[in-house]
Coordinates of C-alpha atoms in Angstrom, one line a residue:
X1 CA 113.2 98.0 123.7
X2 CA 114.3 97.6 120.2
X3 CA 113.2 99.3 117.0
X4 CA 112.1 100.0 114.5
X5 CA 108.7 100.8 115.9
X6 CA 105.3 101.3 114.5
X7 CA 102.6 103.7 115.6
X8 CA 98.7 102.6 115.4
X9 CA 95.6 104.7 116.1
X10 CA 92.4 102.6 117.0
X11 CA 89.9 106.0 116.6
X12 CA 87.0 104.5 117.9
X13 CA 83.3 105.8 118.3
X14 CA 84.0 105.8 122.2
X15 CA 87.3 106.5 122.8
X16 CA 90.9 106.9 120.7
X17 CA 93.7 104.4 121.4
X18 CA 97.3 104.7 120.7
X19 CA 99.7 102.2 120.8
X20 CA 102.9 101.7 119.8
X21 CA 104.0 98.1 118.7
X22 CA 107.7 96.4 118.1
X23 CA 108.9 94.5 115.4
X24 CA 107.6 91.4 117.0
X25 CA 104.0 92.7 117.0
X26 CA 104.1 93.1 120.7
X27 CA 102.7 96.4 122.4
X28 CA 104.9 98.6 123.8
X29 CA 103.5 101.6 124.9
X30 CA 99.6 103.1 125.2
X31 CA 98.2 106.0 125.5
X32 CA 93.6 106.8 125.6
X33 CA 91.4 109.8 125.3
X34 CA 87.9 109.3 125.1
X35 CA 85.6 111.1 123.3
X36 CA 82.1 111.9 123.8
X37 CA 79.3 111.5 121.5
X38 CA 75.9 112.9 121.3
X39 CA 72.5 110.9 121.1
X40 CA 70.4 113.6 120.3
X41 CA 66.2 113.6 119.6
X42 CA 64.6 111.8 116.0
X43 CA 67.5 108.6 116.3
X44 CA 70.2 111.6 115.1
X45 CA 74.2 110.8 116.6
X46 CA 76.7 113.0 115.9
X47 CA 80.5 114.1 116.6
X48 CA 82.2 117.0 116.5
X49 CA 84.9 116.6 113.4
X50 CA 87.2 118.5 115.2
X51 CA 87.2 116.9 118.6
X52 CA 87.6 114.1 117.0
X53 CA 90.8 114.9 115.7
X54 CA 91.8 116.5 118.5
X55 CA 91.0 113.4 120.3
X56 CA 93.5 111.7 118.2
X57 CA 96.1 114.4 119.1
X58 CA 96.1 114.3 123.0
X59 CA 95.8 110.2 122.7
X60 CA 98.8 110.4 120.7
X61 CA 100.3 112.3 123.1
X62 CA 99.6 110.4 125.6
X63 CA 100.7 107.3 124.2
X64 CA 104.5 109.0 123.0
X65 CA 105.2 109.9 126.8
X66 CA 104.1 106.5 127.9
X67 CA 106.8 105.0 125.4
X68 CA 109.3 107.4 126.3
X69 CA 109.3 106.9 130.3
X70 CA 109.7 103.2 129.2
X71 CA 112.3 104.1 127.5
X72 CA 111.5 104.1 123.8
X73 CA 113.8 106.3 121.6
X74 CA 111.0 108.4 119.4
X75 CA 113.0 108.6 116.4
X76 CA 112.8 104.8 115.9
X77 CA 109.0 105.0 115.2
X78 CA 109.3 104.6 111.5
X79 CA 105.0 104.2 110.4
X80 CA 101.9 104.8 111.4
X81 CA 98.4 102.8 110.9
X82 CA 95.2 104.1 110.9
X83 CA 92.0 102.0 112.1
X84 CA 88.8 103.8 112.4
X85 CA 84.9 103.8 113.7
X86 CA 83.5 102.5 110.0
X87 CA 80.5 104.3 108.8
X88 CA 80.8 107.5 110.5
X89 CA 82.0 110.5 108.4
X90 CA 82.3 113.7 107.9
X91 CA 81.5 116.8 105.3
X92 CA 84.3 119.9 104.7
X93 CA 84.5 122.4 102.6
X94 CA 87.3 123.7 100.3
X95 CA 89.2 125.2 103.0
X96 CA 88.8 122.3 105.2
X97 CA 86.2 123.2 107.5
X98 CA 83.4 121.3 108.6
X99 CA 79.8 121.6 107.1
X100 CA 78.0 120.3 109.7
X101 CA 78.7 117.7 112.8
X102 CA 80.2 114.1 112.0
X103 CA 77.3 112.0 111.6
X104 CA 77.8 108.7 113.6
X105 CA 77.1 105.2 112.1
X106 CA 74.9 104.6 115.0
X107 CA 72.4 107.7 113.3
X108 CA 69.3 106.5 112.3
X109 CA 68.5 109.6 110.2
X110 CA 68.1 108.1 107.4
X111 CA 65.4 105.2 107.8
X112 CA 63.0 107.4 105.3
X113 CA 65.8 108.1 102.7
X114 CA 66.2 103.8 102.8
X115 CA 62.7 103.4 102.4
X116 CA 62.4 105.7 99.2
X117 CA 65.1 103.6 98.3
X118 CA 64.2 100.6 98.6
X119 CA 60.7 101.7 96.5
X120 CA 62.5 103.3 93.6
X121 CA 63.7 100.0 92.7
X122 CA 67.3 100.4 93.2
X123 CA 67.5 97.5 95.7
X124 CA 68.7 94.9 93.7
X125 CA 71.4 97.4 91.6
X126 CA 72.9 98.6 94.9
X127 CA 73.2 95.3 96.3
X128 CA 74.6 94.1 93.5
X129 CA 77.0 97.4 92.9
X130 CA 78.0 97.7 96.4
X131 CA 77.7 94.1 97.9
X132 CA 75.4 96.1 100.8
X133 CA 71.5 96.4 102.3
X134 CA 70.2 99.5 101.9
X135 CA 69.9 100.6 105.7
X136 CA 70.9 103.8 107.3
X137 CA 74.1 102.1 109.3
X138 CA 75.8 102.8 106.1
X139 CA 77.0 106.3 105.4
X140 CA 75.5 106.9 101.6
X141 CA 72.1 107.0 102.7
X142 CA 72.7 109.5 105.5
X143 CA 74.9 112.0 102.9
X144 CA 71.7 111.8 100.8
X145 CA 69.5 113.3 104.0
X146 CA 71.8 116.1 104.3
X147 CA 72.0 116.5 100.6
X148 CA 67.8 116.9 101.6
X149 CA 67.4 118.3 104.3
X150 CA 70.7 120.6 104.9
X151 CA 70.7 123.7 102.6
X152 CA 74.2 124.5 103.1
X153 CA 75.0 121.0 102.8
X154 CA 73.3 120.7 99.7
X155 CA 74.6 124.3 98.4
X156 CA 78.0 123.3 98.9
X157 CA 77.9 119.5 97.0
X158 CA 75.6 121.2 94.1
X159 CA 78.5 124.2 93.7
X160 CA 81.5 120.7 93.4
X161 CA 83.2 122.0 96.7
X162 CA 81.5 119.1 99.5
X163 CA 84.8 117.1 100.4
X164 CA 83.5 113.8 101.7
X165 CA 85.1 111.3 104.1
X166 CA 85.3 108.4 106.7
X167 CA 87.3 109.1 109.7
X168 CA 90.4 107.5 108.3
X169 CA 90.1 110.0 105.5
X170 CA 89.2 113.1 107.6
X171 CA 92.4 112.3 110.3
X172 CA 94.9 112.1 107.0
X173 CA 93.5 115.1 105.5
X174 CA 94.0 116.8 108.8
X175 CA 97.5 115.4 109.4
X176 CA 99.2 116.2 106.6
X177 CA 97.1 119.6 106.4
X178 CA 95.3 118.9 103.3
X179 CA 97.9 117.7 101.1
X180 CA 96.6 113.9 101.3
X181 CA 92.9 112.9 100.6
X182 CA 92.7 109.3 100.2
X183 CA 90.8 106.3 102.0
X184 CA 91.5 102.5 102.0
X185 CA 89.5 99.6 99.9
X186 CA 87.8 99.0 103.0
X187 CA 86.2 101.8 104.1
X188 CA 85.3 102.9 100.6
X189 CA 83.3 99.9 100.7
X190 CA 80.9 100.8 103.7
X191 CA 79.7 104.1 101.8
X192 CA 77.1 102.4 99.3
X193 CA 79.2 105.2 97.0
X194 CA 81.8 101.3 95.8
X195 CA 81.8 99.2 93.2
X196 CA 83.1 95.9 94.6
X197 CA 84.0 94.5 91.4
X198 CA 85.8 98.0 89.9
X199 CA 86.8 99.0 93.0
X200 CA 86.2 103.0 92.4
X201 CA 83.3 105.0 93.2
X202 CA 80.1 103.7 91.3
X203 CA 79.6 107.1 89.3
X204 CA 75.8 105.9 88.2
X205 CA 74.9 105.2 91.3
X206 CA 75.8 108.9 92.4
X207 CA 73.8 110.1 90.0
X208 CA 71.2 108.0 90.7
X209 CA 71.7 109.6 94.5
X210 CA 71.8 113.0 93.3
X211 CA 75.4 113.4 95.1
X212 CA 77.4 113.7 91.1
X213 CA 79.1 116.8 92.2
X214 CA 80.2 115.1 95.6
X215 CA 84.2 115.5 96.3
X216 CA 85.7 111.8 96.9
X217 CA 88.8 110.8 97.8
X218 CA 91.1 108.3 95.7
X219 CA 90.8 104.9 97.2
X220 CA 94.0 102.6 97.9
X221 CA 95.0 99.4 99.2
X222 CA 94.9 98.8 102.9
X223 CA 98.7 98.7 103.1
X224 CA 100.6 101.0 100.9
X225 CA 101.5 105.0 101.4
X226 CA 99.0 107.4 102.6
X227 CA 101.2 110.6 103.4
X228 CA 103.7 111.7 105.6
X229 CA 102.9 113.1 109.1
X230 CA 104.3 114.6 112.0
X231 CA 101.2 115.3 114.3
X232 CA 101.7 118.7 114.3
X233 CA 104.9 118.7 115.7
X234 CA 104.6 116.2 118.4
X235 CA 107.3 114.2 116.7
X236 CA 110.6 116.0 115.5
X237 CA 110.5 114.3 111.9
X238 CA 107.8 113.2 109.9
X239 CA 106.3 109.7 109.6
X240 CA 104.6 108.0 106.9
X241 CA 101.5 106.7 107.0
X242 CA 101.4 103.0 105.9
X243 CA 98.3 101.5 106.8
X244 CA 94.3 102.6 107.1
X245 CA 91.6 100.2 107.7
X246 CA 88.3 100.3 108.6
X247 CA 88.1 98.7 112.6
X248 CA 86.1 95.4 112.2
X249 CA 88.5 94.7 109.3
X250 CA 91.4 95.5 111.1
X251 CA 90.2 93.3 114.1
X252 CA 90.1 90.7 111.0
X253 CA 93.9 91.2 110.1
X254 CA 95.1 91.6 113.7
X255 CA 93.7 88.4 114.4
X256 CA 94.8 86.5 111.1
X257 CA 92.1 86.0 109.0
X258 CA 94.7 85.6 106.2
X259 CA 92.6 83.1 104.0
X260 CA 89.5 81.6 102.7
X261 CA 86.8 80.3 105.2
X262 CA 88.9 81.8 108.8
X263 CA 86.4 84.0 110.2
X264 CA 86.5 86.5 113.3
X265 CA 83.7 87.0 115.5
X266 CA 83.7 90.1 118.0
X267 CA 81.9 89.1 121.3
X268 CA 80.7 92.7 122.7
X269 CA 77.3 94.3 123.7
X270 CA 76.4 92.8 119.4
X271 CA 78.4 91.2 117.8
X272 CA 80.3 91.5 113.8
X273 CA 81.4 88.4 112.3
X274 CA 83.6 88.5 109.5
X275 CA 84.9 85.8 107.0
X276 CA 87.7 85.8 104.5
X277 CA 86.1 84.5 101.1
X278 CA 88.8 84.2 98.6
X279 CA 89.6 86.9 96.1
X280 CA 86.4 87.8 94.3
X281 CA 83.3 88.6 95.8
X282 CA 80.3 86.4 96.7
X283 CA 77.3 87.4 97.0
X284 CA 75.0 86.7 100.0
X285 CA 71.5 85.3 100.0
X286 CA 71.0 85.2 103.2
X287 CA 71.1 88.9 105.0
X288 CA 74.6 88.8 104.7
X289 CA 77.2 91.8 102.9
X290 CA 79.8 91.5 100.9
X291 CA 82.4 94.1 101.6
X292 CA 86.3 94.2 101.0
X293 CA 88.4 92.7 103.8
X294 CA 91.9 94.1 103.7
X295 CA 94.0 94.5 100.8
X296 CA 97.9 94.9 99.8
X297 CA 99.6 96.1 97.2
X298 CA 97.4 94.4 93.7
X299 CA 95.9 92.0 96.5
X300 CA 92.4 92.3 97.4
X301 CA 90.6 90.1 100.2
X302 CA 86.9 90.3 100.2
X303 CA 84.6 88.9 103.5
X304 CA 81.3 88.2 104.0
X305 CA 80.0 90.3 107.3
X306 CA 77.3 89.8 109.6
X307 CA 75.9 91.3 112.6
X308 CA 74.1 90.2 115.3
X309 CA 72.0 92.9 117.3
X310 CA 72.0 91.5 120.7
X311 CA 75.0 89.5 122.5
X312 CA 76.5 90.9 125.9
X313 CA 73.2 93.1 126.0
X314 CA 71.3 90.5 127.1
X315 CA 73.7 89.4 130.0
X316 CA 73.5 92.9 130.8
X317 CA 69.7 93.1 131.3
X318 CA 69.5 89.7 133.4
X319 CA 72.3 91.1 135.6
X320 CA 70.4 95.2 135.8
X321 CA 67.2 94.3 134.7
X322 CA 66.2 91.2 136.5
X323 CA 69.1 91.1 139.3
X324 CA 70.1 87.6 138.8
X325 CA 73.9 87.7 139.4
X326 CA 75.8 90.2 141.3
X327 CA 78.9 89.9 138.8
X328 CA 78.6 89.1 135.1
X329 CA 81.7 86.4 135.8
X330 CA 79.0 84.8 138.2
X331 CA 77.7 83.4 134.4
X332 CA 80.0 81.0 133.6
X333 CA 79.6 79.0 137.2
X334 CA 75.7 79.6 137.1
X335 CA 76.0 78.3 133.2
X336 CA 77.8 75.3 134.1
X337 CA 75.9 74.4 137.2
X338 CA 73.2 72.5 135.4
X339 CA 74.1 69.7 133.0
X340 CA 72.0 71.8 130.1
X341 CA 69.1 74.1 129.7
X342 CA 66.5 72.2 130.5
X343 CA 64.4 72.8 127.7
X344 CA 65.0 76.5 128.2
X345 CA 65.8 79.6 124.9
X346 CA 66.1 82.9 125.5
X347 CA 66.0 84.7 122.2
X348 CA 67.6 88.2 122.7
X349 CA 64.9 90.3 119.9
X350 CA 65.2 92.6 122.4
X351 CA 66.0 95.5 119.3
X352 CA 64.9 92.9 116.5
X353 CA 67.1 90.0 115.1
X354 CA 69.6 91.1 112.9
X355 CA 71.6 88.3 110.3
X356 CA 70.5 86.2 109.1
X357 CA 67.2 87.2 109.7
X358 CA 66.7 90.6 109.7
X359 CA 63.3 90.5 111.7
X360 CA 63.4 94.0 113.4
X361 CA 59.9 93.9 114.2
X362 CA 60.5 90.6 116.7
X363 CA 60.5 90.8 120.3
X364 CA 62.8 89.4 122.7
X365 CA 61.3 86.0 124.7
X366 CA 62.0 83.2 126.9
X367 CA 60.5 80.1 126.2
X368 CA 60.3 76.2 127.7
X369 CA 60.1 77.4 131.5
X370 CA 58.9 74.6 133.5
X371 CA 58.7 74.0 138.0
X372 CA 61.8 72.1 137.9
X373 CA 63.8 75.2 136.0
X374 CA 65.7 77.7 138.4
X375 CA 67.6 81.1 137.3
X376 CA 70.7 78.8 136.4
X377 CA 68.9 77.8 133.4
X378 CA 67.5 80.8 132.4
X379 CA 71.4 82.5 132.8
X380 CA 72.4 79.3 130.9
X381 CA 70.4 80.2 128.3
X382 CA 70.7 83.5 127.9
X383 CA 74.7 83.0 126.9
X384 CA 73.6 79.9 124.6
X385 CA 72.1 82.3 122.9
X386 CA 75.0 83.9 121.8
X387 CA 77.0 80.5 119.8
X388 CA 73.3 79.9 118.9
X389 CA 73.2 83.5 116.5
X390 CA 76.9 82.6 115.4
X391 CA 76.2 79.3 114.4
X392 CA 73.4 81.1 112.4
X393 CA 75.2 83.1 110.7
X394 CA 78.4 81.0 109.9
X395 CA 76.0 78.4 108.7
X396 CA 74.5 81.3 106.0
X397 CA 78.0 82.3 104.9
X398 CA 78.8 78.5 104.7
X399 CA 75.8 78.2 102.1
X400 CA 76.2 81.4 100.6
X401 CA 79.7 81.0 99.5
X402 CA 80.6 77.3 99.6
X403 CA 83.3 77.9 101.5
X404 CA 83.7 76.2 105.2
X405 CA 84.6 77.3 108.1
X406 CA 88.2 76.7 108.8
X407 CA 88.5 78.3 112.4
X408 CA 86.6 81.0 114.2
X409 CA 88.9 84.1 115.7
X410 CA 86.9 86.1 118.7
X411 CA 87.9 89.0 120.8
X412 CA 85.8 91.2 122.9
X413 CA 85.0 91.5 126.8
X414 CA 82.9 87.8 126.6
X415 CA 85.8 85.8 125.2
X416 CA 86.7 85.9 129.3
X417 CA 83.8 83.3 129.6
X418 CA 85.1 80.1 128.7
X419 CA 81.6 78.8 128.9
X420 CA 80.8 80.9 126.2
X421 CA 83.5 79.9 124.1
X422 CA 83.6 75.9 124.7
X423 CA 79.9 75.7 123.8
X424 CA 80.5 78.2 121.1
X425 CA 83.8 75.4 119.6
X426 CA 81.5 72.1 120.7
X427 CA 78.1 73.9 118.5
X428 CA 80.5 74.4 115.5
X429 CA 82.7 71.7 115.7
X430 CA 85.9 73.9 114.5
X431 CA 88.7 75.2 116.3
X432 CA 88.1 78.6 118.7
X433 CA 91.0 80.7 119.0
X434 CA 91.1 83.7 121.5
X435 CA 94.0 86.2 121.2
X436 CA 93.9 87.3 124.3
X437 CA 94.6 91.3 123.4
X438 CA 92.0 93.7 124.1
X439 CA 93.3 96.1 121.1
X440 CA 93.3 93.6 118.2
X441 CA 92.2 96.8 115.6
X442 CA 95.2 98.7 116.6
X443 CA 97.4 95.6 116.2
X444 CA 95.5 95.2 112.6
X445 CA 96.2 98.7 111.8
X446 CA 100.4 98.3 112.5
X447 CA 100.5 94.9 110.6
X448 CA 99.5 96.4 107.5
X449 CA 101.4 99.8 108.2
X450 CA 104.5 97.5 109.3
X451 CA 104.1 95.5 106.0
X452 CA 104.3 98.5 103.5
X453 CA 107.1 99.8 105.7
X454 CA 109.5 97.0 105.8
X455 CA 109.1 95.9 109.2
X456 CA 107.3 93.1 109.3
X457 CA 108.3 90.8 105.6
X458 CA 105.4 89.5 104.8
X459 CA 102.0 87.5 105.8
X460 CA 104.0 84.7 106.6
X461 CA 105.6 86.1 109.1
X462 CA 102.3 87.6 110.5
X463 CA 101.0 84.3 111.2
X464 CA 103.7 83.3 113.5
X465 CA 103.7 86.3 115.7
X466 CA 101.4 86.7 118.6
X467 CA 101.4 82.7 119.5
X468 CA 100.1 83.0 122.9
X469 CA 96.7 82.9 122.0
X470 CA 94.6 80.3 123.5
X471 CA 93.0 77.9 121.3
X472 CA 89.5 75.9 122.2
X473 CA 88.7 72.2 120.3
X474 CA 85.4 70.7 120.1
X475 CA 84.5 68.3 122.9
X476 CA 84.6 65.0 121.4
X477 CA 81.0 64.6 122.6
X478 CA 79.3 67.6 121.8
X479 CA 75.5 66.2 121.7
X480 CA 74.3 68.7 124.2
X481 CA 75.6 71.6 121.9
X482 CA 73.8 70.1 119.2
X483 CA 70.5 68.9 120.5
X484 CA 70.5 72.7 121.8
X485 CA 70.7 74.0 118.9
X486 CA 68.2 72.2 117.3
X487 CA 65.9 73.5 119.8
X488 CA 66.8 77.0 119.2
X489 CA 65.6 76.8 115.5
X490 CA 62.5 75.7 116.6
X491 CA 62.9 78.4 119.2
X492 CA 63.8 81.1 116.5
X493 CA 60.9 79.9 114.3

């Protein structure tokens, strides 16, 4: 192995990942702790801030011995990137200690703070402000609930000593034992606390929140210098810290969303989809948000995000649920057995819809059964559903911003189902390009620490590294694709 080398921590809401990457992007070395999480009564999910950075520690670890048995020389890691769980964050005092537990992004704590929200008329000024819904998967709205409902919470932001942070900001401020406390473009703008077009904290809008005297952290590019670290001593000299990104975002970058209209979709239990839009902000009419995508040096990216509820779940439930296949790679031969659905749409509400249509009150259903349909169509269906919600919501983003879609990126477990992925290139008629790497974050994270470091030159170069991806084209006939999809809109309503 050859240096120089750089370090990347994917801390996830599951699980911290480690990896250590060579100046040709490739992954050298790994290292995993996972980290547990608790769901706990009233929708509430926390963390405890300092298992989580803990976490971080012994993953580090982990990974540094892995890359020393290969035979990686320590000294020639020269940066480290930071990707984190987005929306989750944490509340410290003056002498660094936690006020209360991390709350998660999956915390639904906050619905009533959303709703007084939404009736106070601010609706339209934070969507404007921040480029975001008011909903509780975004951190602002569940600082305000503790600001309620938390007396030393409260106590502590009224008296100007409440130190807020998102993982990334947390980890640095730990790392460097409280001499950093900073947070990326990206991050910043999940908080509802960002002005996307200032990009700084929206200082009216605090007010407005009653969170004035709340402690932030200065905001940077994705890719510039955080602080210098040495993981409390697990390294014999100190590294800088290069590159912090929220995850989806840095899934984004790892996978080269680089420019206008190349989008990324993640194909997990839901699914995020995220497309580059240009330089300045556009603003969505159709469930959509507007946050920042990555950003280096003076150059800010912005993306349009939206997420669909339901995607592998619903694979998941036919296999547990309704024991229709022993082994979820049974779908793709089931899928393909019959020429096309037979008339049959599965529409996965099963916890609402989410973009573009935000009906959270809908129930799941399967509609257009007839004798002459079998469980081949139904399994058929259930994974059309999934190019059927991303066609949705690339469609929306196409109309929102005038901007088309170039080529779709996807990663996540049901990119391994090439059924999925052919009907998903044949429905939008654009290119379908899988990476093939299961840590596409951390890779994110070490681009943009390798790019303010000096190892990797610039974007350029980026976009030539990792070519053994494997790219999907449209059939040339793709009239089932689109005569389905014509029936799921009639399907969705």
């Amino acid at each position: 192995m050859n240096g120089p080398f750089i370090l990347a921590i994917d801390q996830g809401t599951s699980s911290t990942k480690t990896l250590v990457f060579d100046k040709m992007g490739a992954a050298v070395a790994r290292g995993v702790e996972a980290l547990h999480t608790h769901y706990l009564d009233g929708g509430l999910v926390e963390q405890d801030p300092e298992e989580i950075y803990q976490n971080v520690l012994l993953s580090v670890r982990k990974c540094l011995a892995d890359f020393e048995q290969k035979g990686g020389i320590i000294s020639e890691i020269t940066a480290c990137g930071i990707s984190n769980q987005r929306e989750t964050f944490v509340l410290w005092d003056e002498n660094g200690k936690p006020l209360c537990p991390a709350v998660v992004w999956q915390c639904k704590r906050s619905v009533a703070v959303c709703e007084k929200l939404k009736t106070s008329g601010l609706e339209g000024e934070i969507r404007e402000k921040t480029g975001l819904l008011i909903d509780p998967y975004f951190s602002g709205s569940k600082v305000i609930w503790l600001n309620e409902h938390h007396a030393a919470v409260k106590a502590t932001i009224e008296a100007g000593k409440a130190f807020f942070g998102t993982v990334d900001t947390w980890l640095l401020y730990k790392l460097t034992s409280g001499a950093a406390y900073l947070t990326d473009h990206t991050n910043a703008s999940r908080t509802l606390f960002f002005n996307l077009k200032t990009l700084d904290w929206d200082r009216d809008l605090l007010r407005k929140f009653d969170l004035q005297n709340l402690q932030l952290p200065d905001i940077q590019a994705s890719s510039s210098f955080f602080g210098a670290i040495d993981f409390e001593g697990l390294l014999q000299t100190k590294i800088n810290v290069t590159g912090m990104i929220g995850d989806s975002h840095a899934a984004a970058f790892g996978e080269g969303c680089f420019a206008p209209g190349v989008a990324k979709a993640t194909l997990g239990t839901g699914s995020s989809i995220l497309m580059n839009i240009g330089k300045e902000p556009k603003f969505s009419k159709n469930g959509m948000v507007t946050t920042i995508g990555w950003s280096t040096g003076d150059h800010v990216e912005y993306a349009l995000e939206g997420v669909i509820v339901t995607c592998g779940a619903t694979v998941l439930w036919l296999k547990n649920n309704l024991g229709m296949f022993g082994d979820i790679a049974d779908t793709q031969e089931m899928a393909n057995s019959v020429r096309d659905n037979n008339g049959v749409y599965l529409v996965p509400a099963f916890s609402g819809l989410g973009a573009p249509h935000w009906d959270m009150s809908r129930k799941a259903s399967i509609t257009g059964l007839t004798f002459d349909c079998n469980k081949n169509h139904v399994v058929r269906a259930a994974l059309e559903s999934i190019p059927y919600q991303i066609k949705d919501v690339i469609t929306a983003m196409e109309s929102d911003t005038g901007i088309l879609l170039q080529e779709l990126k996807v990663d996540g477990g049901l990119t391994a189902n090439t059924f999925v992925v052919q009907f998903l290139a044949d429905l939008l008629e654009k290119p379908v390009v899988n990476l093939g790497f299961p840590e596409v974050s951390a890779l994110g994270a070490a681009y943009l620490a390798g790019l303010q470091a000096g190892v990797y030159r610039d974007i350029a170069f980026l976009e030539n590294l990792n070519t053994n991806h494997t790219m999907l084209l449209p059939s040339p006939d793709n009239a089932i694709a689109r005569a389905g999809y014509k029936g799921w809109q009639e399907a969705i309503g």
